[in-house]
PDB file of C-alpha atoms in Angstrom:
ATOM      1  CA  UNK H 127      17.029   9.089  25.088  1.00  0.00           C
ATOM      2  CA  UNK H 128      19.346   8.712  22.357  1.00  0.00           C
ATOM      3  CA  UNK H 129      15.893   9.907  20.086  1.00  0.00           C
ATOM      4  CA  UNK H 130      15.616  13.202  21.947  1.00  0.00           C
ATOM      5  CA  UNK H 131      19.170  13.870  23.337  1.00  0.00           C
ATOM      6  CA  UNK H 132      21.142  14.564  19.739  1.00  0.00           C
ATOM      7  CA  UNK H 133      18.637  14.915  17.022  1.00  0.00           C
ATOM      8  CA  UNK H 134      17.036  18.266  16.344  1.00  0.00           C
ATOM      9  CA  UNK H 135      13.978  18.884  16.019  1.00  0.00           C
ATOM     10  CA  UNK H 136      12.947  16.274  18.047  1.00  0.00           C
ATOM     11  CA  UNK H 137      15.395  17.495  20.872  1.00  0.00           C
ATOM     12  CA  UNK H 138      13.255  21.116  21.292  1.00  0.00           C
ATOM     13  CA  UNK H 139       9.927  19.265  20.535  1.00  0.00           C
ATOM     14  CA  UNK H 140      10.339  16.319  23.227  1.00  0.00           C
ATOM     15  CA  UNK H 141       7.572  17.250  24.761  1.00  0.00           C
ATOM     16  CA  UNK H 142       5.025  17.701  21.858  1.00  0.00           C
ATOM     17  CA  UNK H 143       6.160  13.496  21.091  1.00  0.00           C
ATOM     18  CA  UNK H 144       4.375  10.911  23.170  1.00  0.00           C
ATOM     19  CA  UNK H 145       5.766   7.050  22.388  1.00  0.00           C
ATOM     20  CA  UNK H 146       4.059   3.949  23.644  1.00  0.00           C
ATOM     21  CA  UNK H 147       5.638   0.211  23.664  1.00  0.00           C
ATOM     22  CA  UNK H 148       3.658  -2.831  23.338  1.00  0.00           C
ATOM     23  CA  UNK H 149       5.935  -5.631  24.120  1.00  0.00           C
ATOM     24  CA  UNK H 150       4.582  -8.649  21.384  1.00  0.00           C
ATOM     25  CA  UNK H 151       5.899 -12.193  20.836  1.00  0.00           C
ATOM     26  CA  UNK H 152       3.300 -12.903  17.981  1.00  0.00           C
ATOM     27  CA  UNK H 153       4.245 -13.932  14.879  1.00  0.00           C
ATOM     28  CA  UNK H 154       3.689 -10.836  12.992  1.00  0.00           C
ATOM     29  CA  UNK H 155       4.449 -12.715   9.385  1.00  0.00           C
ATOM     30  CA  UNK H 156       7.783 -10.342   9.016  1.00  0.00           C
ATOM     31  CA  UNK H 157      10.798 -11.505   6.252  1.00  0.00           C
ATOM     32  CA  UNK H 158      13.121  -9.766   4.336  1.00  0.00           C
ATOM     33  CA  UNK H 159      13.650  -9.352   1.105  1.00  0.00           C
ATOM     34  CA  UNK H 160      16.668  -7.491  -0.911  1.00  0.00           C
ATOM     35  CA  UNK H 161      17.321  -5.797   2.448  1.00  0.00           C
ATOM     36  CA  UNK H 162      14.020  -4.073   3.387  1.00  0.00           C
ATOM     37  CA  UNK H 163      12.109  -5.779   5.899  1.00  0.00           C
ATOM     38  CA  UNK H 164       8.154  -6.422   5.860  1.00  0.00           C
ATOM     39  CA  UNK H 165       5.315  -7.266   8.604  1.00  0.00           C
ATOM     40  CA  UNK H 166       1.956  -7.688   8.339  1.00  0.00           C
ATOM     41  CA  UNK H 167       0.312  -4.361   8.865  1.00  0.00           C
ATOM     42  CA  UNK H 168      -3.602  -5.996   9.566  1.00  0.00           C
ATOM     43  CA  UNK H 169      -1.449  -8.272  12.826  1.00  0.00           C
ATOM     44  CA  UNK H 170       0.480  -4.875  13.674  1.00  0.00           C
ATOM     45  CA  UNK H 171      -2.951  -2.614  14.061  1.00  0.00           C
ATOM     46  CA  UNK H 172      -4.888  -5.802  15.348  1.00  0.00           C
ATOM     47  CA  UNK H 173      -2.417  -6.116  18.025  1.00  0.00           C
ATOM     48  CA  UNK H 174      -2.222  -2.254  19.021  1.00  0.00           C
ATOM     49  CA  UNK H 175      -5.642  -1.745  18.711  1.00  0.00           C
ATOM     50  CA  UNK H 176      -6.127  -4.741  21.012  1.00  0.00           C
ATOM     51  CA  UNK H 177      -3.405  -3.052  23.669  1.00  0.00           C
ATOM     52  CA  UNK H 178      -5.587   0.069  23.309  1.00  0.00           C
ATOM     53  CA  UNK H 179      -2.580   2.307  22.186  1.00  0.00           C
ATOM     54  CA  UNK H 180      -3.319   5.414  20.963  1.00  0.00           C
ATOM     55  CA  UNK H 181      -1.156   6.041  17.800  1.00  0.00           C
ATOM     56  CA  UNK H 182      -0.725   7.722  14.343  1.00  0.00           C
ATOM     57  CA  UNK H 183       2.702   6.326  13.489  1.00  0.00           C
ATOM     58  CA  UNK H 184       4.273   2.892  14.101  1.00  0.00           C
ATOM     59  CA  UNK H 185       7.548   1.515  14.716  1.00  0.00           C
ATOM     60  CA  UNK H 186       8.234  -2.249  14.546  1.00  0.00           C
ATOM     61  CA  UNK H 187      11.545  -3.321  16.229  1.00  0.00           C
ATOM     62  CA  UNK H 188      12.329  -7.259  14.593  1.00  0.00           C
ATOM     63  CA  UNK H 189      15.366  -9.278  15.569  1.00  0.00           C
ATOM     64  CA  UNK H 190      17.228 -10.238  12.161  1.00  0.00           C
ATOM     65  CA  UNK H 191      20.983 -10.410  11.032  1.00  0.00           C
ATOM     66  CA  UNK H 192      21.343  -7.588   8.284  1.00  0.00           C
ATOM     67  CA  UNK H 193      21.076  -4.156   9.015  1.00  0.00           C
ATOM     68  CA  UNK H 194      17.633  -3.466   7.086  1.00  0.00           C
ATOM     69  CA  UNK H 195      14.654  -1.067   7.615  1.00  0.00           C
ATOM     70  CA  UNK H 196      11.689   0.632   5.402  1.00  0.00           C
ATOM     71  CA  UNK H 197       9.257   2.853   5.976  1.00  0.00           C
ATOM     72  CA  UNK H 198       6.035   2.270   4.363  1.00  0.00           C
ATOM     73  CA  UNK H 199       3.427   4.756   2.901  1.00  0.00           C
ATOM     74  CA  UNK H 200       4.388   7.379   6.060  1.00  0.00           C
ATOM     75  CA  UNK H 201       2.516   5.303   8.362  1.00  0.00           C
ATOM     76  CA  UNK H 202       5.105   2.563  10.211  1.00  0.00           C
ATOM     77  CA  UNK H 203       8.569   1.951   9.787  1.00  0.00           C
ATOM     78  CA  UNK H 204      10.700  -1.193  10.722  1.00  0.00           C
ATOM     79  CA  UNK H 205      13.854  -1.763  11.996  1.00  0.00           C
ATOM     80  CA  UNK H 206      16.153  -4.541  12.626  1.00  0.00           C
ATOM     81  CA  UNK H 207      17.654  -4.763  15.854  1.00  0.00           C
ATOM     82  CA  UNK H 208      21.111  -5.575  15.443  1.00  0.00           C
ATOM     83  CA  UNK H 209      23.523  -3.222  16.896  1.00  0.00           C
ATOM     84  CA  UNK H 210      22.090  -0.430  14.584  1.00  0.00           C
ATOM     85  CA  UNK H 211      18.442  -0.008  15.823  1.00  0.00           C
ATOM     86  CA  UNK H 212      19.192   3.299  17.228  1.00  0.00           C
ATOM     87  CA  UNK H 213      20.569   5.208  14.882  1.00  0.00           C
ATOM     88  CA  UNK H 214      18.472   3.496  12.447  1.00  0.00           C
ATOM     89  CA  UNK H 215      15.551   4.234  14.280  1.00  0.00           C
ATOM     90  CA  UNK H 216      16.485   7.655  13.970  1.00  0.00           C
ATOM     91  CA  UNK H 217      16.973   7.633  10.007  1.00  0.00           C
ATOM     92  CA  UNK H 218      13.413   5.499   9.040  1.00  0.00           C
ATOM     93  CA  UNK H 219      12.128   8.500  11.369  1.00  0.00           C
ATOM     94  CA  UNK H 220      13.232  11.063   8.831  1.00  0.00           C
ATOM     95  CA  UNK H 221      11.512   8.955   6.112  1.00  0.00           C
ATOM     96  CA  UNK H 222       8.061   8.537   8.474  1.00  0.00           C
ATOM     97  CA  UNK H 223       7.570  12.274  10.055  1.00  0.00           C
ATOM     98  CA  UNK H 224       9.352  14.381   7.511  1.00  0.00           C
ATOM     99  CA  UNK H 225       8.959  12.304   4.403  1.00  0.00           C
ATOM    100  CA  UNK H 226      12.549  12.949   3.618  1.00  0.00           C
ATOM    101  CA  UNK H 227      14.282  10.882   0.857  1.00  0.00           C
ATOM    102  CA  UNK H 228      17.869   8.932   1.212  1.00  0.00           C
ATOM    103  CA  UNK H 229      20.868  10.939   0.561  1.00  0.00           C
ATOM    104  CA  UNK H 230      23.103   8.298  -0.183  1.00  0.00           C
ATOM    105  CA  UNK H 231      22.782   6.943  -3.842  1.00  0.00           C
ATOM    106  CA  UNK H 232      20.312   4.317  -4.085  1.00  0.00           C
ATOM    107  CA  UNK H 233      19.001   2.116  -6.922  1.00  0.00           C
ATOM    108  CA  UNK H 234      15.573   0.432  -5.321  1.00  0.00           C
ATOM    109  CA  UNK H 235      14.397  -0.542  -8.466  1.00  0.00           C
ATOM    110  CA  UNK H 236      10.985   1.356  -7.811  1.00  0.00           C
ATOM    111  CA  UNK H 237       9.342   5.087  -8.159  1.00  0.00           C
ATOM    112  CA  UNK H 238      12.277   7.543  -6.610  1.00  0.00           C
ATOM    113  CA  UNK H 239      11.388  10.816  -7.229  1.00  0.00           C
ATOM    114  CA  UNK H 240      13.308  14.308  -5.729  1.00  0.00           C
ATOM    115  CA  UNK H 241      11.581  14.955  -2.174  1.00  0.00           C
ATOM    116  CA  UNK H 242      11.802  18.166  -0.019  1.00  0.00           C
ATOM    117  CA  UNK H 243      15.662  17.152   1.156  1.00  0.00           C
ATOM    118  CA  UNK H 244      16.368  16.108  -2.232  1.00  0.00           C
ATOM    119  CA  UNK H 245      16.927  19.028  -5.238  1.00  0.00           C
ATOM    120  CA  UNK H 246      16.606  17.752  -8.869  1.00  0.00           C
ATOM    121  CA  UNK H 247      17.750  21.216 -10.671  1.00  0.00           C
ATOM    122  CA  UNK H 248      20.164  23.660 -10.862  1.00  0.00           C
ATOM    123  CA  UNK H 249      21.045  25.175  -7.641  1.00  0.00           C
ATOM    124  CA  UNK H 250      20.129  27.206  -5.381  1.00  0.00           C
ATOM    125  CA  UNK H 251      16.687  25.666  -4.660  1.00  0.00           C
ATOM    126  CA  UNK H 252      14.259  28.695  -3.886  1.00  0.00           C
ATOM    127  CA  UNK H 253      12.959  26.589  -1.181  1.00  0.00           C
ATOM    128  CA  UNK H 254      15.933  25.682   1.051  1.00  0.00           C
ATOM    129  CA  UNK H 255      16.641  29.882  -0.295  1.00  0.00           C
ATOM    130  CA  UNK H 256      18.118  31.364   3.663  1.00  0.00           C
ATOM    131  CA  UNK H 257      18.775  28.230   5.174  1.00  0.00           C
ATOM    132  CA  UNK H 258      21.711  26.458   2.690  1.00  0.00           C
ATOM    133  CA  UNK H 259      24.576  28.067   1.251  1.00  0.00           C
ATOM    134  CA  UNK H 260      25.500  27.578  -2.050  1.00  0.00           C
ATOM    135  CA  UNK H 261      28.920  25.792  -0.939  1.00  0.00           C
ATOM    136  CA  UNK H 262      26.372  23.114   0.813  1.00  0.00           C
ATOM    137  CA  UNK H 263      24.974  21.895  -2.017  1.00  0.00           C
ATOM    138  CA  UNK H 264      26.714  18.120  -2.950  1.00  0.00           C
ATOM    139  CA  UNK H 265      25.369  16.372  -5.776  1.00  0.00           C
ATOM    140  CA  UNK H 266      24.430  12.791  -4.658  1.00  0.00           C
ATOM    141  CA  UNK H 267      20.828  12.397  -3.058  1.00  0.00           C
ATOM    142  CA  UNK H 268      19.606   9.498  -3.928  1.00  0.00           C
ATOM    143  CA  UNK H 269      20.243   9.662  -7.497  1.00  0.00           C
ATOM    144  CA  UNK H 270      23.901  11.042  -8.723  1.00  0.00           C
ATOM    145  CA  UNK H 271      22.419  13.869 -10.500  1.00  0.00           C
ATOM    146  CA  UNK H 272      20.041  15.521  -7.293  1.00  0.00           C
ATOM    147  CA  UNK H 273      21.217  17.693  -4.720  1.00  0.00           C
ATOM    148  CA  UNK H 274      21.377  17.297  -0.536  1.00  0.00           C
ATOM    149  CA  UNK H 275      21.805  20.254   1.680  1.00  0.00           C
ATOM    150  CA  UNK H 276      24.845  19.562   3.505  1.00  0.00           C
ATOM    151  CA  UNK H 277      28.036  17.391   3.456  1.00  0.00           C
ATOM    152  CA  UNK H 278      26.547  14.669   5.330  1.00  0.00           C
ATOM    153  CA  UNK H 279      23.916  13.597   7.578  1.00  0.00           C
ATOM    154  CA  UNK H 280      22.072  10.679   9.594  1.00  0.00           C
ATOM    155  CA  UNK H 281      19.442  10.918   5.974  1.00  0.00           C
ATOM    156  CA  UNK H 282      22.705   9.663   4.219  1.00  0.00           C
ATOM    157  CA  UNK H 283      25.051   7.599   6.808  1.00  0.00           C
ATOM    158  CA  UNK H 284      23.718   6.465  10.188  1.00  0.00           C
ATOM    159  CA  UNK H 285      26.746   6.941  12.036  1.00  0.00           C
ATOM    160  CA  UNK H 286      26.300  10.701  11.559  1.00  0.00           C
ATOM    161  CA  UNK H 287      24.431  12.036  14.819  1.00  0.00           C
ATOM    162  CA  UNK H 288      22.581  14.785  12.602  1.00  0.00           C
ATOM    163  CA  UNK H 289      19.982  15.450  10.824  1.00  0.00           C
ATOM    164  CA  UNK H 290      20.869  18.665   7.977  1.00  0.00           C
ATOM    165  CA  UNK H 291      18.939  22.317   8.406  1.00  0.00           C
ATOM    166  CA  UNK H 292      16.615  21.607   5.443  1.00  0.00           C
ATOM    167  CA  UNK H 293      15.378  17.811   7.237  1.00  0.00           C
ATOM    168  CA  UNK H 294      14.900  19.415  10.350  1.00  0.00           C
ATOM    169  CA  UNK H 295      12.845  21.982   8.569  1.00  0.00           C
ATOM    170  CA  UNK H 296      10.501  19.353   7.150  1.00  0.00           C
ATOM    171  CA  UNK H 297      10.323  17.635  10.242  1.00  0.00           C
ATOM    172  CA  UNK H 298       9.606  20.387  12.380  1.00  0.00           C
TER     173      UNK H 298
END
């Protein structure tokens, strides 16, 4: 509910998104490491494959301490599920549908590059041209030299129940 109630554009596209649950108590060989958790993709597809659920994105919901989650190669994403799952849930989504990037400033130690919610440039960005002011553009989008499109959003802290125009775009 909380999925389709506040987040555009999954709000006006409910009912173009199907989910399915598969309730599992295998091992599926998931740790953490330096705050991003990992599973076993080969148990994850054996096990929905198994179920006979129909899918073309996955979302693994683990029990662990730390707030944590990853999306991997736009194909699954997990999420930890302690207190923050839903609004969490909500952000890896970004990453998974819309291939958006982090707006917060991140150092992950591996390939970042500017994405579609992310400008590296001088702004305006002829592709969020109509949709973003020039006042919206704040430097700090993953790296402390790109642009985001707005003040905030759930891309850059999850206890912000929005997603900016330009991610909605991109997930739309």
């Amino acid at each position: 509910n909380y999925f389709f109630t506040y987040f555009e554009p999954y709000k006006s596209k409910a009912a173009q998104i199907q989910f399915h649950t598969v309730d599992n108590t295998t091992d599926l060989g998931c740790y953490m490491q330096s705050y991003i958790l990992y599973c076993d993709f080969t148990k994850v597809v054996n096990i929905l494959n198994n179920a006979g659920v129909p899918y073309d994105k996955i979302a693994i919901l683990v029990n662990a301490d730390q707030t944590a989650g990853v999306t991997w190669q736009w194909t699954y994403l997990i999420i930890n599920a302690n207190g923050w799952e839903t609004a969490a849930f909500v952000h890896e989504s970004g990453h998974l549908i819309g291939k958006l990037n982090d707006e917060y400033i991140a150092n992950y130690g591996y390939g970042a590059h500017p994405s579609r919610n992310c400008y590296e440039g001088e702004p305006p960005n002829p592709e969020w041209e109509g949709i973003v002011k020039s006042s919206d553009y704040h430097l700090g989008c993953l790296s402390t030299s790109w642009y985001r499109s707005s003040q905030d959003s759930i891309m850059r802290t999850l206890s912000n129940p929005s997603f900016n125009p330009i991610s909605q775009k991109y997930i739309g």
